[in-house]
Short mmCIF file of C-alpha atoms in Angstrom, two decimals:
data_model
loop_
_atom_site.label_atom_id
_atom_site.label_comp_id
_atom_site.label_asym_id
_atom_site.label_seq_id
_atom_site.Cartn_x
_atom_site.Cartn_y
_atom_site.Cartn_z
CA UNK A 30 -4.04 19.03 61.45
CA UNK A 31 -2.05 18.25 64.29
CA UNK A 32 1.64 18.48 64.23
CA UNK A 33 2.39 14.96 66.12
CA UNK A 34 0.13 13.57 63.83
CA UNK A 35 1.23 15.18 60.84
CA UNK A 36 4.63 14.56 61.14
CA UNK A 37 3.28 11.02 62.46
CA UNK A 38 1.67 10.47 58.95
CA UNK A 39 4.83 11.90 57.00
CA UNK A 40 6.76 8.96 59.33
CA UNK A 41 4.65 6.32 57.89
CA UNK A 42 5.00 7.54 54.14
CA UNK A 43 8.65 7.54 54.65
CA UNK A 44 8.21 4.13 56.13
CA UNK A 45 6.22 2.40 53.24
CA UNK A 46 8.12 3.83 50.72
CA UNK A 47 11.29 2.73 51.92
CA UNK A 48 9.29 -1.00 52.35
CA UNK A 49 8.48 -0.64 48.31
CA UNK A 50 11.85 0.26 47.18
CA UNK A 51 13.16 -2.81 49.62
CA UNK A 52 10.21 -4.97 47.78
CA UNK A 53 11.14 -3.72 44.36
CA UNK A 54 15.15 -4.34 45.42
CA UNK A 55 14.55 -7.73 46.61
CA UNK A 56 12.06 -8.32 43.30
CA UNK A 57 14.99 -7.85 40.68
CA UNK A 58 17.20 -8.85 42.87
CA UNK A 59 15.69 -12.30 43.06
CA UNK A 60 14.82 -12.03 39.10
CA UNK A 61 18.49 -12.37 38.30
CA UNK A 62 19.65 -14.62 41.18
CA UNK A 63 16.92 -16.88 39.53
CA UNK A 64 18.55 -16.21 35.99
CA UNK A 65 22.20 -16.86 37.12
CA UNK A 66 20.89 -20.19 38.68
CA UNK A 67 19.13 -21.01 35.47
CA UNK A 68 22.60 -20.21 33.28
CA UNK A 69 24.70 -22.09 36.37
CA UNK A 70 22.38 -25.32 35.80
CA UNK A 71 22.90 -25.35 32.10
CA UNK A 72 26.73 -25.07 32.34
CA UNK A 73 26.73 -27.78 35.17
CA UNK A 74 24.39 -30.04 33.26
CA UNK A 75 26.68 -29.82 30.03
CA UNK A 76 29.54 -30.78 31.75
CA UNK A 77 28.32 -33.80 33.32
CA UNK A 78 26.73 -34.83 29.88
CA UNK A 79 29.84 -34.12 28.54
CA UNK A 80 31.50 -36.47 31.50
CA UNK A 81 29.07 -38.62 30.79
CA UNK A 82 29.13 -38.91 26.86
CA UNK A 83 32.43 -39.36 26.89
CA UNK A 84 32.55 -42.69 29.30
CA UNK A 85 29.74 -43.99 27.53
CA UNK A 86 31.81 -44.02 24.63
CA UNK A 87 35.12 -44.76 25.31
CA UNK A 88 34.76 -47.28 28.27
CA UNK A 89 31.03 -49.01 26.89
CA UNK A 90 31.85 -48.78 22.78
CA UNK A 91 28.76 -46.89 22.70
CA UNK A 92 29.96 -45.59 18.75
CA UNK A 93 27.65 -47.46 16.95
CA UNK A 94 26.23 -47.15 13.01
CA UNK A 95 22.78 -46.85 14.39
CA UNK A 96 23.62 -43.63 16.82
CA UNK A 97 26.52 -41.69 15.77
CA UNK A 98 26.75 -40.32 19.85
CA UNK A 99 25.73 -42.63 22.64
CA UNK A 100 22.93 -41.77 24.87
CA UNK A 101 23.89 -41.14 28.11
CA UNK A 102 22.06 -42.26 31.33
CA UNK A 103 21.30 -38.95 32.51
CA UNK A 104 17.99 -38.81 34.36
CA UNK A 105 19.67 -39.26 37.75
CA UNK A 106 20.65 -38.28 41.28
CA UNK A 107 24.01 -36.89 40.18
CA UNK A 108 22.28 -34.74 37.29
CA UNK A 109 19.56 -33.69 39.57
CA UNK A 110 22.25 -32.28 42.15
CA UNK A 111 23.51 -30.05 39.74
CA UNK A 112 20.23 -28.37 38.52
CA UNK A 113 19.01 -25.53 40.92
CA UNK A 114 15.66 -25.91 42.62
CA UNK A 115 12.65 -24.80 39.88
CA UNK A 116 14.48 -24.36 36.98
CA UNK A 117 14.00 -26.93 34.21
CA UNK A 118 16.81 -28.70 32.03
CA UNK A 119 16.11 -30.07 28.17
CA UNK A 120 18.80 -32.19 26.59
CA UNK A 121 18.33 -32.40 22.76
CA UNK A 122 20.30 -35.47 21.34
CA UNK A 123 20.86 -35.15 17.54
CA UNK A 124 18.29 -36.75 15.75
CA UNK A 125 16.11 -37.47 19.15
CA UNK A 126 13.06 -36.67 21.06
CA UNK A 127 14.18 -34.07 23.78
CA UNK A 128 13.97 -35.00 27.16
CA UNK A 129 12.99 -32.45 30.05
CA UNK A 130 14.21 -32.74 33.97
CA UNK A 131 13.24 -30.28 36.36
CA UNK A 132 14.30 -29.92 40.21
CA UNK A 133 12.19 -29.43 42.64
CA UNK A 134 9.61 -27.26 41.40
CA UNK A 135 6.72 -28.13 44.52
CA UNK A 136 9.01 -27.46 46.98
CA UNK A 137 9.82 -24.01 46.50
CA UNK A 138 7.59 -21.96 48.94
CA UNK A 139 3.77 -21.67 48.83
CA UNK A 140 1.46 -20.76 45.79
CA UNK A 141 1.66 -16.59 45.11
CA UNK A 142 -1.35 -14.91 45.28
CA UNK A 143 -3.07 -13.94 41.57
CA UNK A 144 -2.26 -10.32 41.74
CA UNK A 145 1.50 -11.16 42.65
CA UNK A 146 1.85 -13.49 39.87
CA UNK A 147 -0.08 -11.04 37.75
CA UNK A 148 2.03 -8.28 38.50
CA UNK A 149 5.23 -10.07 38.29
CA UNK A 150 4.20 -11.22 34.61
CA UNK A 151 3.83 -7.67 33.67
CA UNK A 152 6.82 -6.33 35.05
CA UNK A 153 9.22 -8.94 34.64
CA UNK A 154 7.55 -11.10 31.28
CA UNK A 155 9.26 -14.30 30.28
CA UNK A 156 12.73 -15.69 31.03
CA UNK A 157 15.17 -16.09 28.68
CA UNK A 158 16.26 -19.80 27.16
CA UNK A 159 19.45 -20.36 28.18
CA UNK A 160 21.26 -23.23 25.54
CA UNK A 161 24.97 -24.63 25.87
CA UNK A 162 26.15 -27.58 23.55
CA UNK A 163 26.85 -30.71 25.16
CA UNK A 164 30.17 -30.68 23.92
CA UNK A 165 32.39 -28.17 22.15
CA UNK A 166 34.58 -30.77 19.85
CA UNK A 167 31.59 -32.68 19.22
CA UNK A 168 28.42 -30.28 17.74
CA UNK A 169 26.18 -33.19 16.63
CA UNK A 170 26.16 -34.46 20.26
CA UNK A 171 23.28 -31.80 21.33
CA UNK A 172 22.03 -29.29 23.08
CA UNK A 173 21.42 -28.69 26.68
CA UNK A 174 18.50 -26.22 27.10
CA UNK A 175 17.51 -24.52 30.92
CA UNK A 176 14.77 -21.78 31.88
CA UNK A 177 13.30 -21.17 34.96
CA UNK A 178 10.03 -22.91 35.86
CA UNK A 179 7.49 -19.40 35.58
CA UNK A 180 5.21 -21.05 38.46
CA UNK A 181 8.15 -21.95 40.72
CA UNK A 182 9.97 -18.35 39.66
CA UNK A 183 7.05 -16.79 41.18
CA UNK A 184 7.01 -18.50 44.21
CA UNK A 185 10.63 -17.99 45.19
CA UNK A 186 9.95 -14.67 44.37
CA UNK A 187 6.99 -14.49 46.55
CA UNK A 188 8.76 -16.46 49.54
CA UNK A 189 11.64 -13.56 49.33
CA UNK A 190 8.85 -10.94 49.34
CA UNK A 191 7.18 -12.30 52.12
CA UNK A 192 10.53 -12.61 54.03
CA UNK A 193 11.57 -9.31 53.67
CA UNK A 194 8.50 -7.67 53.83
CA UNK A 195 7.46 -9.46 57.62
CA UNK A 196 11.29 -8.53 59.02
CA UNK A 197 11.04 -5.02 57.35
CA UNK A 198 7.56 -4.51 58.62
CA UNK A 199 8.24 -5.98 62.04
CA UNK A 200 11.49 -3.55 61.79
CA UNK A 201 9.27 -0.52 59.87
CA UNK A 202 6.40 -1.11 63.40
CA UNK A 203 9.33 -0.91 65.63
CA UNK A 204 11.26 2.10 64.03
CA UNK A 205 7.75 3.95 63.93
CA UNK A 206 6.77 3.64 67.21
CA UNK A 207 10.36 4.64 68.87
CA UNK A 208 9.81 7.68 66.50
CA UNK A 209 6.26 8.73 67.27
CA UNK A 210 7.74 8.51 71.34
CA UNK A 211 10.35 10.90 70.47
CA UNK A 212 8.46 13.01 68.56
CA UNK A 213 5.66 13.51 70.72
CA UNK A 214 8.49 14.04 73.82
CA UNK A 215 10.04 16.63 71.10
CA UNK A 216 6.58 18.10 70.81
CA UNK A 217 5.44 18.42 74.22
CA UNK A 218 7.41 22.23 74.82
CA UNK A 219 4.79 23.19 71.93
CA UNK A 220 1.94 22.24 74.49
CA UNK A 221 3.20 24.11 76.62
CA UNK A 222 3.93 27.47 74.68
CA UNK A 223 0.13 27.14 73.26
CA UNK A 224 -1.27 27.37 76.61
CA UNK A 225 0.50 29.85 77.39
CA UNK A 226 -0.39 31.90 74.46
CA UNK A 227 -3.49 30.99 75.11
CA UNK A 228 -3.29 32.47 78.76
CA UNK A 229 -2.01 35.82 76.90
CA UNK A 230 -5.05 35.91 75.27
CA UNK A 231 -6.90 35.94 78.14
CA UNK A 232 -5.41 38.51 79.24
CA UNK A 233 -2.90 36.99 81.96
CA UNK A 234 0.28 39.01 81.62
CA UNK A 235 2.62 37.64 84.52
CA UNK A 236 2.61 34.05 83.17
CA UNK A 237 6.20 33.79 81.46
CA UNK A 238 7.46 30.68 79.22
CA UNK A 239 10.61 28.09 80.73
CA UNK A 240 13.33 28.04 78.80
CA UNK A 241 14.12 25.00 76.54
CA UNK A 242 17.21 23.01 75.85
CA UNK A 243 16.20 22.70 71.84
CA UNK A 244 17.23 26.07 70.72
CA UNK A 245 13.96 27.18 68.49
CA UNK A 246 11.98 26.43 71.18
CA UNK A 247 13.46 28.15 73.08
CA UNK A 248 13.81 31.23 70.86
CA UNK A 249 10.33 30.85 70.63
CA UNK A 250 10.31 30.99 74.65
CA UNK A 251 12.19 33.96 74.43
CA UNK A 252 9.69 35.74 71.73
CA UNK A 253 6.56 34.87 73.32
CA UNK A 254 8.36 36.31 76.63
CA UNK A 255 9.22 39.65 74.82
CA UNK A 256 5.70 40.03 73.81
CA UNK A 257 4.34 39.34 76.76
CA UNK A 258 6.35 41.92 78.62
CA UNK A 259 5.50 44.66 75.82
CA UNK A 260 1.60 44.34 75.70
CA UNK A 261 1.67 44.17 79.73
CA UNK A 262 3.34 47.47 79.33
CA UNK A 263 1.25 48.90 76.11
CA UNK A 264 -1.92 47.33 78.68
CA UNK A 265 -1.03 49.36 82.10
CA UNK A 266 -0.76 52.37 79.82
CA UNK A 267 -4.08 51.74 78.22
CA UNK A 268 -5.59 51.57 80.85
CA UNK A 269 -4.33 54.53 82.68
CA UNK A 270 -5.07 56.69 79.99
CA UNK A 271 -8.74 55.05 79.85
CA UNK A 272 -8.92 55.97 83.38
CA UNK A 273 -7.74 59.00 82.74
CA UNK A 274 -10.45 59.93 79.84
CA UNK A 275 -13.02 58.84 81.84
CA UNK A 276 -12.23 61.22 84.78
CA UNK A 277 -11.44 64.16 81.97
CA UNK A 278 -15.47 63.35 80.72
CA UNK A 279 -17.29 63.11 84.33
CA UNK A 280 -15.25 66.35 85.37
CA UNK A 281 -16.76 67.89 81.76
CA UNK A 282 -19.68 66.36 82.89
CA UNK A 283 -20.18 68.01 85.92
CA UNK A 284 -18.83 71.71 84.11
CA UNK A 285 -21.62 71.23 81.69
CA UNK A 286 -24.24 70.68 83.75
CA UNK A 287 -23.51 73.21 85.86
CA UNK A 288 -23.44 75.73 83.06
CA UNK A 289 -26.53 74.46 81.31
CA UNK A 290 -27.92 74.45 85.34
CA UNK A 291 -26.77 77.99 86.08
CA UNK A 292 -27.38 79.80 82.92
CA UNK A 293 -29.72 77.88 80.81
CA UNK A 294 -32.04 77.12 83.46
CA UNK A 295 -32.03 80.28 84.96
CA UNK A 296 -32.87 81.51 81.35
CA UNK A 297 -35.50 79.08 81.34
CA UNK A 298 -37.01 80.28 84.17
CA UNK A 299 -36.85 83.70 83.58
CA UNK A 300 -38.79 83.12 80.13
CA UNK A 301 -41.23 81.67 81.90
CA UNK A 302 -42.05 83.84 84.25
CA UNK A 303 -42.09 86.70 81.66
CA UNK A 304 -44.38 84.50 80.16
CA UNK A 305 -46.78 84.25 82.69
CA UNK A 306 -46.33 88.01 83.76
CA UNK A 307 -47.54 88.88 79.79
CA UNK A 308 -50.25 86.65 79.73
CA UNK A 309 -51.59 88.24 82.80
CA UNK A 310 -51.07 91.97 81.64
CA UNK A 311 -53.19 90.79 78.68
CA UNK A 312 -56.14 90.61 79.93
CA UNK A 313 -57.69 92.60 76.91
CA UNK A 314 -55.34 91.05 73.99
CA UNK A 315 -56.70 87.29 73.88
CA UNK A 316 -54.33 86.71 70.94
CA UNK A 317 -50.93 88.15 72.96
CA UNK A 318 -52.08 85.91 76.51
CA UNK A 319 -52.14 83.34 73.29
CA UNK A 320 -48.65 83.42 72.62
CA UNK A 321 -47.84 84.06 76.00
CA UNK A 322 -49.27 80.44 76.89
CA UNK A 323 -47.55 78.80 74.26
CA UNK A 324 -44.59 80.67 75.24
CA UNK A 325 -44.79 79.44 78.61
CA UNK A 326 -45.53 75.80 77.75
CA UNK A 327 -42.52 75.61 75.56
CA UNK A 328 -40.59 76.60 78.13
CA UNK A 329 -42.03 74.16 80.74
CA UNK A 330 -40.64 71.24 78.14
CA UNK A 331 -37.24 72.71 77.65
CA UNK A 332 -36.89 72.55 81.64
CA UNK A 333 -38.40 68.88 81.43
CA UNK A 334 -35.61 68.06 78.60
CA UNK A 335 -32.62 69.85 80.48
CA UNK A 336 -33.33 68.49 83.84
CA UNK A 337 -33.27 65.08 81.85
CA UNK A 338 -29.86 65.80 80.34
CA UNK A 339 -28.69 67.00 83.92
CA UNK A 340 -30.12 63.75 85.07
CA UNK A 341 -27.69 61.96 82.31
CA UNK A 342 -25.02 64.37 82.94
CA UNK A 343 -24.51 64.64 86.69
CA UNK A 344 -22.29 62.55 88.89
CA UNK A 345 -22.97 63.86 91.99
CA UNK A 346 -25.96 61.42 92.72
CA UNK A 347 -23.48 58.41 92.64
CA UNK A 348 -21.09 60.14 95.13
CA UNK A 349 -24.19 61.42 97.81
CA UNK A 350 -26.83 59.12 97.15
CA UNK A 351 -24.47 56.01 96.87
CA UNK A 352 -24.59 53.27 93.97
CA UNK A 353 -27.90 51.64 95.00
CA UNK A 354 -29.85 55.16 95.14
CA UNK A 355 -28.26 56.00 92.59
CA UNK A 356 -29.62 52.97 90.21
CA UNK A 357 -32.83 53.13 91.74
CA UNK A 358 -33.68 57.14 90.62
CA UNK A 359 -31.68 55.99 86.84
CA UNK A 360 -34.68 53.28 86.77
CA UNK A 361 -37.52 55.39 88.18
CA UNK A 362 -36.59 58.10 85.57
CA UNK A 363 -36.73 54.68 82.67
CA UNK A 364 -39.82 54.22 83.75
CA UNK A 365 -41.25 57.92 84.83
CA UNK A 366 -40.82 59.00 80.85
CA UNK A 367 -44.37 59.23 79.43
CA UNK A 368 -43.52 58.13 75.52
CA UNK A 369 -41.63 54.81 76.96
CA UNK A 370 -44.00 51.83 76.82
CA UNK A 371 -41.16 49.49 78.23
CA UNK A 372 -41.66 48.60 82.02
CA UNK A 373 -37.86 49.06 83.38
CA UNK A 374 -36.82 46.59 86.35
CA UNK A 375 -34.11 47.02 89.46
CA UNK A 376 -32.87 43.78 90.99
CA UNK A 377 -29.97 44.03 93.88
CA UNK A 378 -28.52 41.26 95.38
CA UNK A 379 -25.95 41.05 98.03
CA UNK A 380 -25.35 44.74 99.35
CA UNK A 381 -23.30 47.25 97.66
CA UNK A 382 -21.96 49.12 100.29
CA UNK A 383 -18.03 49.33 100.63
CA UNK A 384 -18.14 49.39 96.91
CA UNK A 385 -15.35 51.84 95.86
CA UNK A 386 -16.30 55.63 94.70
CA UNK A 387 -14.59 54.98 91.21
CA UNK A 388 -16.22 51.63 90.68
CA UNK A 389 -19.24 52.89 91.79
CA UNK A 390 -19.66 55.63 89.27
CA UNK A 391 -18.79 53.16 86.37
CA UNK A 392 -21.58 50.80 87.79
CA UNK A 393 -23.11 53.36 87.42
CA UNK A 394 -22.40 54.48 83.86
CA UNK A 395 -22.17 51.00 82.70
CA UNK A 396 -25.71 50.79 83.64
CA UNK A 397 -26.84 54.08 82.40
CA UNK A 398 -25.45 53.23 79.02
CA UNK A 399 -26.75 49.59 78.82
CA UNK A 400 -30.49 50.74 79.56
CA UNK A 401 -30.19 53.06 76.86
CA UNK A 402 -29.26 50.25 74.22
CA UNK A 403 -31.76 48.41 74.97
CA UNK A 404 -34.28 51.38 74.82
CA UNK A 405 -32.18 52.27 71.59
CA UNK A 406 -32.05 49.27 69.80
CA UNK A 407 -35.46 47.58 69.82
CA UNK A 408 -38.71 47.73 71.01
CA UNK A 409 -38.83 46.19 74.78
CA UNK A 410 -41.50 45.51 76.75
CA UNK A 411 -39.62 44.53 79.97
CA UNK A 412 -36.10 45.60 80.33
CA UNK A 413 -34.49 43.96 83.74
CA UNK A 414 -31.06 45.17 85.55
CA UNK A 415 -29.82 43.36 87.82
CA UNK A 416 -26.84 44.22 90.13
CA UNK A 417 -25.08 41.47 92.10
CA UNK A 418 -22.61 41.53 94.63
CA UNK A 419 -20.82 37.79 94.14
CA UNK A 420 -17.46 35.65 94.81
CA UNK A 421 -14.96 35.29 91.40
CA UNK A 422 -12.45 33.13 92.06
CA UNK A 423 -12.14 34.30 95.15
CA UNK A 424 -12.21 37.89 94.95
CA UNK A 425 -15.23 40.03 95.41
CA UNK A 426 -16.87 41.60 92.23
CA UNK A 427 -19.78 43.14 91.03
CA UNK A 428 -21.90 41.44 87.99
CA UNK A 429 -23.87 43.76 86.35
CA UNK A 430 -26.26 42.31 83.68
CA UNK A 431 -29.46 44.24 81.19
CA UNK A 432 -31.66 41.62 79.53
CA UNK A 433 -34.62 43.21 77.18
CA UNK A 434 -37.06 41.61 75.14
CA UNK A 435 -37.11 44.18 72.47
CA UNK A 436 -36.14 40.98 69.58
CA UNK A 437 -32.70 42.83 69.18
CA UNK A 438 -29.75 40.38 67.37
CA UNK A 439 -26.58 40.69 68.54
CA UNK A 440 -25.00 41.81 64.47
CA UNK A 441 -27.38 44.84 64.63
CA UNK A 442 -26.16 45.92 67.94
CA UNK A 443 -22.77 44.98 66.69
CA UNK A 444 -23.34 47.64 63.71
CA UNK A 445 -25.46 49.79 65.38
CA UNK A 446 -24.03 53.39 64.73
CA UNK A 447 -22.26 54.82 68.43
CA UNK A 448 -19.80 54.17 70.73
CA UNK A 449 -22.54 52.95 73.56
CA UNK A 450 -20.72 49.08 73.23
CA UNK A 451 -17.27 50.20 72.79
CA UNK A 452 -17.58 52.69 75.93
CA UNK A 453 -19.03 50.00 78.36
CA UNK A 454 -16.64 47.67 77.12
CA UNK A 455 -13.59 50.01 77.62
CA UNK A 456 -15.13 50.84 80.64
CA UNK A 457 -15.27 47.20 81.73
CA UNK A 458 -11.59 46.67 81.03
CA UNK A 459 -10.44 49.62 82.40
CA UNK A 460 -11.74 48.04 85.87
CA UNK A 461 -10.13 44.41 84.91
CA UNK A 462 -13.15 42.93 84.12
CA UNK A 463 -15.03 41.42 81.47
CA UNK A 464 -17.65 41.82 79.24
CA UNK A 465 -20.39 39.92 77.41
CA UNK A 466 -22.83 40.08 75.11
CA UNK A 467 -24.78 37.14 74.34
CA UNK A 468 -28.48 36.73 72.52
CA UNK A 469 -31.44 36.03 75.36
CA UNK A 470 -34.99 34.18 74.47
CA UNK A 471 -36.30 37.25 73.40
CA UNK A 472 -33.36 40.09 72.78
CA UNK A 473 -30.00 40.74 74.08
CA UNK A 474 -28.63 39.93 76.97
CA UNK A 475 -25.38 42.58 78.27
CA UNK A 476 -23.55 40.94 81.19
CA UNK A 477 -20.28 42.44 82.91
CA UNK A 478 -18.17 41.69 86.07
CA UNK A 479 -16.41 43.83 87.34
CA UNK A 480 -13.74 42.90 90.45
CA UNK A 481 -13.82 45.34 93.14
CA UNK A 482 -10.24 46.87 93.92
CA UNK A 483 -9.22 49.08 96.52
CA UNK A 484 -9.64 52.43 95.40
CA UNK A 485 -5.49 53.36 95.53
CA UNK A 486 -4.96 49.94 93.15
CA UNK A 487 -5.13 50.51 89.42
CA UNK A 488 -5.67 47.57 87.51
CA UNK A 489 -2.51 45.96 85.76
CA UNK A 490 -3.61 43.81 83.04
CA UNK A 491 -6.83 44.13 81.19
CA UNK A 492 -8.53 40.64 79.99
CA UNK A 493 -9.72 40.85 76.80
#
């Protein structure tokens, strides 16, 4: 996931849970303000029964045998003043029907919607009956009763919700977005280091990382700066040794075939013409010219075979013939071999002259060793190389590409047993160039380019 919007999300969880501890907060909290109110309405109704009892009976006379305490007037303006908005008062003469006020129960917000009203039931349950006597020196006088309205409870409860939750929201959206601004401008240096990792993957080893103000960004700077330096280094030395190896094997090259040309042929020869020399003495032994024949014939294919491997081994071609020469006797030889039934193409566009001895040979051998894959690893009718001169990005190269349609897949050539892939790749980046290997209609498709540098330059950072 992506950091901005991962921390993003974790933003928004912080948010809403901070919004249900504020709705649970302002939940209770309203729960007991209700109670209080409840318990503040029964102590103010008492005492203006009480106010009232007592004028009723010492200014009216109201002591009468019928009613031991006067009924007080108290259904009115005053009394209503003095009960809290949706809470409900019962006064309970002695020996009298109660009687029930309540204040302003409609007026208290809008209806609460069923789940709020069922989830404040099961949370909260009923409220408790709060009772206080009408008058302390006078018990029989009765009892004044309050308790919250549970319908008008709710709604003040859902009026506060709905309060706090549109100013915390509206707060919560404005908080958020301020945040996700400075996040993502925290963020942005992390943009910047992943391209240019991604650049060191490539294989770009000049590009360095700014420093940063935010110090583990910018030890992370610092690291990726570090690196950088150290595999440019670990790279130049790669590659000089590559180059190295590779002029170590043509010069062994060139000292074997000249051994196997000097004294192996020459043996060759020699056997031969011994050969022929018996069978001609041997006139009178049929079985001896025989032998002599075969002897002869044998010998005939071991000069075939070793002027193949000279063929293979030999350099000197590339450096007297030139590159395109060169390529055209490695395909004529493809296709001169009797037991091949592959047809072997040369395409060359753009000339090739100019093209430097070095990079020329490993043309060359790049060449040499993809023709022999595809020979290797299938069965190909037509096997094409093509050799382009072309513009990359402004700098001349070579792209050098072997398609076959032997049905090859590119995991058995990437098991095959041999070294054929890794030397044409290290090859490849040895030069600075790059190397692919992708799967054609029909087989396997090799493709490298390979910028042409000035023969004293040594390439100084290998893409991968």
């Amino acid at each position: 996931m992506n950091l901005f919007v991962h921390l993003v999300l974790r933003l928004a969880g912080v948010v809403l849970l901070c919004l249900a501890c504020a709705v649970g907060w302002v939940l209770v909290d309203t729960h007991r303000a209700i109670e209080k109110e409840a318990a503040a309405s029964a102590d103010r109704v008492a005492g203006t029964l009480e106010a009232l009892y007592w004028r009723e009976l010492l200014w009216r006379g109201g002591l009468s045998r019928e009613h031991l305490v006067p009924i007080p007037a108290w259904e009115t303006m005053a009394t209503m003043k003095v009960i809290a908005p949706g809470v409900c008062v019962t006064f309970s003469p002695d020996s009298e029907p109660p009687r029930r006020l309540c204040s302003q129960l409609e007026a208290i917000g809008d209806p609460a919607p069923d789940w709020f009203r069922a989830v404040y039931d099961q949370v909260f349950g009923a409220y408790a009956r709060i009772e206080r006597p009408l008058s302390a020196r006078q018990p029989l006088a009765g009892m004044v009763t309050a308790e919250p309205d549970r319908g008008a409870a709710i709604r003040q409860a859902w009026h506060q919700v709905a309060v706090v939750l549109s100013v915390a929201a509206l707060l919560a959206a404005g908080i958020g977005i301020l945040a996700a601004v400075l996040i993502g401008q925290s963020l942005m240096p992390a943009r910047t280091i992943v391209a240019g990792l991604q650049r060191l993957g490539r294989g770009d080893y000049s590009y360095r990382l700014p420093g940063y103000r935010t110090a583990e960004f910018d030890q992370i700077s610092r690291a990726v700066n570090d690196l950088t330096t150290r595999l440019a280094e670990t790279t130049a030395q790669r590659v000089a040794l590559t180059n190295r190896l590779f002029q170590v094997q043509e010069e062994e090259r060139r000292a074997l075939a000249r051994d196997l040309h000097d004294e192996f042929g020459q043996c060759l020869a020699a056997v031969g013409a011994l050969a022929t020399v018996i069978e001609l003495e041997a006139a009178d032994r049929p079985d001896l010219a025989k032998d002599a024949r075969s002897i002869r014939e044998t010998s005939k294919r071991m000069s075939a075979t070793l002027r193949g491997a000279l063929a293979r081994l030999r350099s000197q071609e590339v450096e007297e013939l030139g590159l395109e020469a060169s390529l055209a006797q490695l395909v004529a030889g493809w296709n001169a071999q009797k037991d091949r039934q592959a047809a072997f193409h040369l395409d060359i566009v753009g000339s090739l002259a100019g093209v430097p001895e070095a990079t020329g040979l490993s043309i060359y051998r790049i060449a040499q060793e993809c023709l022999t894959n595809a020979a290797r690893h299938g069965k190909p009718r037509d096997v094409r190389l093509q050799v382009q001169r072309v513009d990359a990005e402004g700098r001349d190269a070579v792209a050098v590409s072997v398609e076959d349609d032997g049905g090859g897949t590119l995991s058995r050539l990437g098991w095959a047993p041999g070294y054929g892939i890794l030397g044409i790749r290290e090859r490849v980046t040895a030069l600075g160039g790059s190397l692919s290997i992708s799967q054609a209609r029909w087989g396997v498709r090799v493709a490298a380019l390979i910028p042409l540098l000035p023969a004293r330059e040594a390439p100084e950072a290998a893409p991968a």
